[in-house]
């Protein structure tokens, strides 16, 4: 399975997700770090991603090749991450054929009504469980 983790700014969310995937899932899992900037990508690579790339073109070209995409809800919201995530990135991610597993984190001007109010680490626990249970994707 080829999983893309997408993050921006400092890459803390993507780093945490990558660390947890590496710790809890089989080592043959291919994790691709996609950052809106080099700092975010570097954080995910240090956390154990197999490969990584940064910026709009890298994200737009790579997301169609992924089986699964994970990150916060902001990755499908144009101009999120203080403007780092472009409309082209958001459209490419949302339109990619792979399954998207998005964490409902309350950031920016988007609030998900009925979404999880669990703390971030608990949401990642659910994300890991969902990825591990491949039969239900």
PDB file of C-alpha atoms in Angstrom:
ATOM      1  CA  UNK A   1       0.000   0.000   0.000  1.00  0.00           C
ATOM      2  CA  UNK A   2       1.253   3.467  -0.921  1.00  0.00           C
ATOM      3  CA  UNK A   3       0.167   6.132   1.574  1.00  0.00           C
ATOM      4  CA  UNK A   4       0.678   9.861   1.154  1.00  0.00           C
ATOM      5  CA  UNK A   5       0.848  12.037   4.247  1.00  0.00           C
ATOM      6  CA  UNK A   6       0.210  15.699   3.457  1.00  0.00           C
ATOM      7  CA  UNK A   7       1.058  18.569   5.782  1.00  0.00           C
ATOM      8  CA  UNK A   8       2.255  22.148   5.755  1.00  0.00           C
ATOM      9  CA  UNK A   9       3.819  24.806   7.948  1.00  0.00           C
ATOM     10  CA  UNK A  10       6.151  22.975  10.403  1.00  0.00           C
ATOM     11  CA  UNK A  11       4.934  19.478   9.514  1.00  0.00           C
ATOM     12  CA  UNK A  12       4.066  18.487  13.093  1.00  0.00           C
ATOM     13  CA  UNK A  13       0.813  16.737  12.219  1.00  0.00           C
ATOM     14  CA  UNK A  14       2.387  14.806   9.342  1.00  0.00           C
ATOM     15  CA  UNK A  15       5.407  13.938  11.469  1.00  0.00           C
ATOM     16  CA  UNK A  16       3.209  12.504  14.208  1.00  0.00           C
ATOM     17  CA  UNK A  17       1.114  10.471  11.743  1.00  0.00           C
ATOM     18  CA  UNK A  18       4.262   9.138  10.032  1.00  0.00           C
ATOM     19  CA  UNK A  19       5.874   8.129  13.352  1.00  0.00           C
ATOM     20  CA  UNK A  20       2.738   6.277  14.425  1.00  0.00           C
ATOM     21  CA  UNK A  21       2.384   4.484  11.074  1.00  0.00           C
ATOM     22  CA  UNK A  22       6.021   3.363  11.235  1.00  0.00           C
ATOM     23  CA  UNK A  23       5.623   2.167  14.815  1.00  0.00           C
ATOM     24  CA  UNK A  24       2.349   0.288  14.442  1.00  0.00           C
ATOM     25  CA  UNK A  25       2.081  -0.993  10.875  1.00  0.00           C
ATOM     26  CA  UNK A  26       4.233  -3.403   8.832  1.00  0.00           C
ATOM     27  CA  UNK A  27       7.602  -2.038   7.664  1.00  0.00           C
ATOM     28  CA  UNK A  28       6.816  -2.661   3.987  1.00  0.00           C
ATOM     29  CA  UNK A  29       4.221   0.138   4.072  1.00  0.00           C
ATOM     30  CA  UNK A  30       5.332   2.827   1.616  1.00  0.00           C
ATOM     31  CA  UNK A  31       4.898   6.298   3.092  1.00  0.00           C
ATOM     32  CA  UNK A  32       5.269   9.329   0.834  1.00  0.00           C
ATOM     33  CA  UNK A  33       5.706  12.665   2.618  1.00  0.00           C
ATOM     34  CA  UNK A  34       4.141  15.553   0.723  1.00  0.00           C
ATOM     35  CA  UNK A  35       4.732  18.952   2.248  1.00  0.00           C
ATOM     36  CA  UNK A  36       3.472  22.313   1.152  1.00  0.00           C
ATOM     37  CA  UNK A  37       7.013  23.421   2.027  1.00  0.00           C
ATOM     38  CA  UNK A  38      10.427  21.813   2.537  1.00  0.00           C
ATOM     39  CA  UNK A  39      10.284  22.123   6.340  1.00  0.00           C
ATOM     40  CA  UNK A  40       7.102  20.026   6.537  1.00  0.00           C
ATOM     41  CA  UNK A  41       8.503  17.423   4.146  1.00  0.00           C
ATOM     42  CA  UNK A  42      11.780  17.190   6.084  1.00  0.00           C
ATOM     43  CA  UNK A  43       9.920  16.605   9.360  1.00  0.00           C
ATOM     44  CA  UNK A  44       7.991  13.700   7.842  1.00  0.00           C
ATOM     45  CA  UNK A  45      11.123  12.220   6.265  1.00  0.00           C
ATOM     46  CA  UNK A  46      12.907  12.322   9.638  1.00  0.00           C
ATOM     47  CA  UNK A  47       9.890  10.533  11.120  1.00  0.00           C
ATOM     48  CA  UNK A  48      10.341   7.604   8.723  1.00  0.00           C
ATOM     49  CA  UNK A  49       8.703   8.392   5.377  1.00  0.00           C
ATOM     50  CA  UNK A  50      10.227   6.457   2.463  1.00  0.00           C
ATOM     51  CA  UNK A  51      10.281   9.406   0.104  1.00  0.00           C
ATOM     52  CA  UNK A  52       9.105  12.978   0.002  1.00  0.00           C
ATOM     53  CA  UNK A  53       8.615  16.064  -2.083  1.00  0.00           C
ATOM     54  CA  UNK A  54       7.505  19.625  -1.525  1.00  0.00           C
ATOM     55  CA  UNK A  55       5.348  22.193  -3.236  1.00  0.00           C
ATOM     56  CA  UNK A  56       2.402  22.472  -5.551  1.00  0.00           C
ATOM     57  CA  UNK A  57       3.697  20.522  -8.534  1.00  0.00           C
ATOM     58  CA  UNK A  58       4.972  17.656  -6.397  1.00  0.00           C
ATOM     59  CA  UNK A  59       1.611  17.313  -4.670  1.00  0.00           C
ATOM     60  CA  UNK A  60      -0.475  17.675  -7.835  1.00  0.00           C
ATOM     61  CA  UNK A  61       1.630  15.076  -9.684  1.00  0.00           C
ATOM     62  CA  UNK A  62       1.927  12.564  -6.829  1.00  0.00           C
ATOM     63  CA  UNK A  63      -1.561  12.354  -5.280  1.00  0.00           C
ATOM     64  CA  UNK A  64      -3.102  10.461  -8.236  1.00  0.00           C
ATOM     65  CA  UNK A  65      -0.550   7.659  -7.647  1.00  0.00           C
ATOM     66  CA  UNK A  66      -1.476   7.066  -3.991  1.00  0.00           C
ATOM     67  CA  UNK A  67      -3.743   4.350  -2.604  1.00  0.00           C
ATOM     68  CA  UNK A  68      -4.536   6.407   0.471  1.00  0.00           C
ATOM     69  CA  UNK A  69      -4.069  10.046   1.497  1.00  0.00           C
ATOM     70  CA  UNK A  70      -3.976  11.141   5.130  1.00  0.00           C
ATOM     71  CA  UNK A  71      -3.810  14.522   6.804  1.00  0.00           C
ATOM     72  CA  UNK A  72      -6.009  17.135   8.387  1.00  0.00           C
ATOM     73  CA  UNK A  73      -9.214  18.366   6.767  1.00  0.00           C
ATOM     74  CA  UNK A  74      -7.204  21.428   5.757  1.00  0.00           C
ATOM     75  CA  UNK A  75      -5.548  19.482   2.915  1.00  0.00           C
ATOM     76  CA  UNK A  76      -8.724  19.774   0.844  1.00  0.00           C
ATOM     77  CA  UNK A  77      -9.350  23.396   1.837  1.00  0.00           C
ATOM     78  CA  UNK A  78      -7.893  25.926  -0.592  1.00  0.00           C
ATOM     79  CA  UNK A  79      -5.604  28.526   0.980  1.00  0.00           C
ATOM     80  CA  UNK A  80      -5.284  26.661   4.285  1.00  0.00           C
ATOM     81  CA  UNK A  81      -2.004  26.477   6.201  1.00  0.00           C
ATOM     82  CA  UNK A  82      -1.848  30.292   6.101  1.00  0.00           C
ATOM     83  CA  UNK A  83      -2.092  30.197   2.313  1.00  0.00           C
ATOM     84  CA  UNK A  84       0.498  27.466   1.721  1.00  0.00           C
ATOM     85  CA  UNK A  85      -2.034  24.996   0.341  1.00  0.00           C
ATOM     86  CA  UNK A  86      -3.048  26.374  -3.047  1.00  0.00           C
ATOM     87  CA  UNK A  87      -6.412  25.879  -4.753  1.00  0.00           C
ATOM     88  CA  UNK A  88      -4.681  23.588  -7.286  1.00  0.00           C
ATOM     89  CA  UNK A  89      -3.332  21.401  -4.468  1.00  0.00           C
ATOM     90  CA  UNK A  90      -6.736  21.199  -2.756  1.00  0.00           C
ATOM     91  CA  UNK A  91      -8.453  20.269  -6.033  1.00  0.00           C
ATOM     92  CA  UNK A  92      -5.844  17.614  -6.890  1.00  0.00           C
ATOM     93  CA  UNK A  93      -6.067  16.037  -3.435  1.00  0.00           C
ATOM     94  CA  UNK A  94      -9.870  16.051  -3.360  1.00  0.00           C
ATOM     95  CA  UNK A  95     -10.044  14.629  -6.908  1.00  0.00           C
ATOM     96  CA  UNK A  96      -7.387  11.941  -6.442  1.00  0.00           C
ATOM     97  CA  UNK A  97      -8.746   8.409  -6.825  1.00  0.00           C
ATOM     98  CA  UNK A  98      -7.238   7.117  -3.564  1.00  0.00           C
ATOM     99  CA  UNK A  99      -9.164   6.991  -0.303  1.00  0.00           C
ATOM    100  CA  UNK A 100      -8.815  10.103   1.868  1.00  0.00           C
ATOM    101  CA  UNK A 101      -8.666   9.784   5.656  1.00  0.00           C
ATOM    102  CA  UNK A 102      -8.924  13.283   7.095  1.00  0.00           C
ATOM    103  CA  UNK A 103      -8.631  14.427  10.688  1.00  0.00           C
ATOM    104  CA  UNK A 104     -11.229  16.993  11.759  1.00  0.00           C
ATOM    105  CA  UNK A 105      -8.958  19.491  13.460  1.00  0.00           C
ATOM    106  CA  UNK A 106     -10.470  22.873  14.284  1.00  0.00           C
ATOM    107  CA  UNK A 107      -8.159  25.251  12.431  1.00  0.00           C
ATOM    108  CA  UNK A 108      -8.767  28.265  10.269  1.00  0.00           C
ATOM    109  CA  UNK A 109     -12.308  29.245   9.399  1.00  0.00           C
ATOM    110  CA  UNK A 110     -13.606  25.700   8.882  1.00  0.00           C
ATOM    111  CA  UNK A 111     -15.533  23.861  11.568  1.00  0.00           C
ATOM    112  CA  UNK A 112     -16.958  20.404  10.957  1.00  0.00           C
ATOM    113  CA  UNK A 113     -20.317  20.046  12.653  1.00  0.00           C
ATOM    114  CA  UNK A 114     -20.767  16.536  13.965  1.00  0.00           C
ATOM    115  CA  UNK A 115     -17.078  15.809  13.438  1.00  0.00           C
ATOM    116  CA  UNK A 116     -14.854  14.378  16.100  1.00  0.00           C
ATOM    117  CA  UNK A 117     -14.001  16.598  19.036  1.00  0.00           C
ATOM    118  CA  UNK A 118     -11.423  14.093  20.242  1.00  0.00           C
ATOM    119  CA  UNK A 119      -7.903  15.399  20.878  1.00  0.00           C
ATOM    120  CA  UNK A 120      -5.446  15.032  17.993  1.00  0.00           C
ATOM    121  CA  UNK A 121      -3.629  11.935  19.382  1.00  0.00           C
ATOM    122  CA  UNK A 122      -6.947  10.107  19.783  1.00  0.00           C
ATOM    123  CA  UNK A 123      -7.926  10.957  16.213  1.00  0.00           C
ATOM    124  CA  UNK A 124      -4.603   9.548  15.007  1.00  0.00           C
ATOM    125  CA  UNK A 125      -5.306   6.349  16.978  1.00  0.00           C
ATOM    126  CA  UNK A 126      -8.511   5.990  14.946  1.00  0.00           C
ATOM    127  CA  UNK A 127      -6.641   6.798  11.710  1.00  0.00           C
ATOM    128  CA  UNK A 128      -4.053   4.078  12.390  1.00  0.00           C
ATOM    129  CA  UNK A 129      -6.775   1.565  13.219  1.00  0.00           C
ATOM    130  CA  UNK A 130      -8.611   2.412   9.989  1.00  0.00           C
ATOM    131  CA  UNK A 131      -5.461   1.996   7.875  1.00  0.00           C
ATOM    132  CA  UNK A 132      -4.570  -1.270   9.615  1.00  0.00           C
ATOM    133  CA  UNK A 133      -8.066  -2.593   8.862  1.00  0.00           C
ATOM    134  CA  UNK A 134      -7.486  -2.577   5.075  1.00  0.00           C
ATOM    135  CA  UNK A 135     -10.552  -4.685   4.342  1.00  0.00           C
ATOM    136  CA  UNK A 136     -12.872  -1.805   5.226  1.00  0.00           C
ATOM    137  CA  UNK A 137     -11.181   0.886   3.146  1.00  0.00           C
TER     138      UNK A 137
END
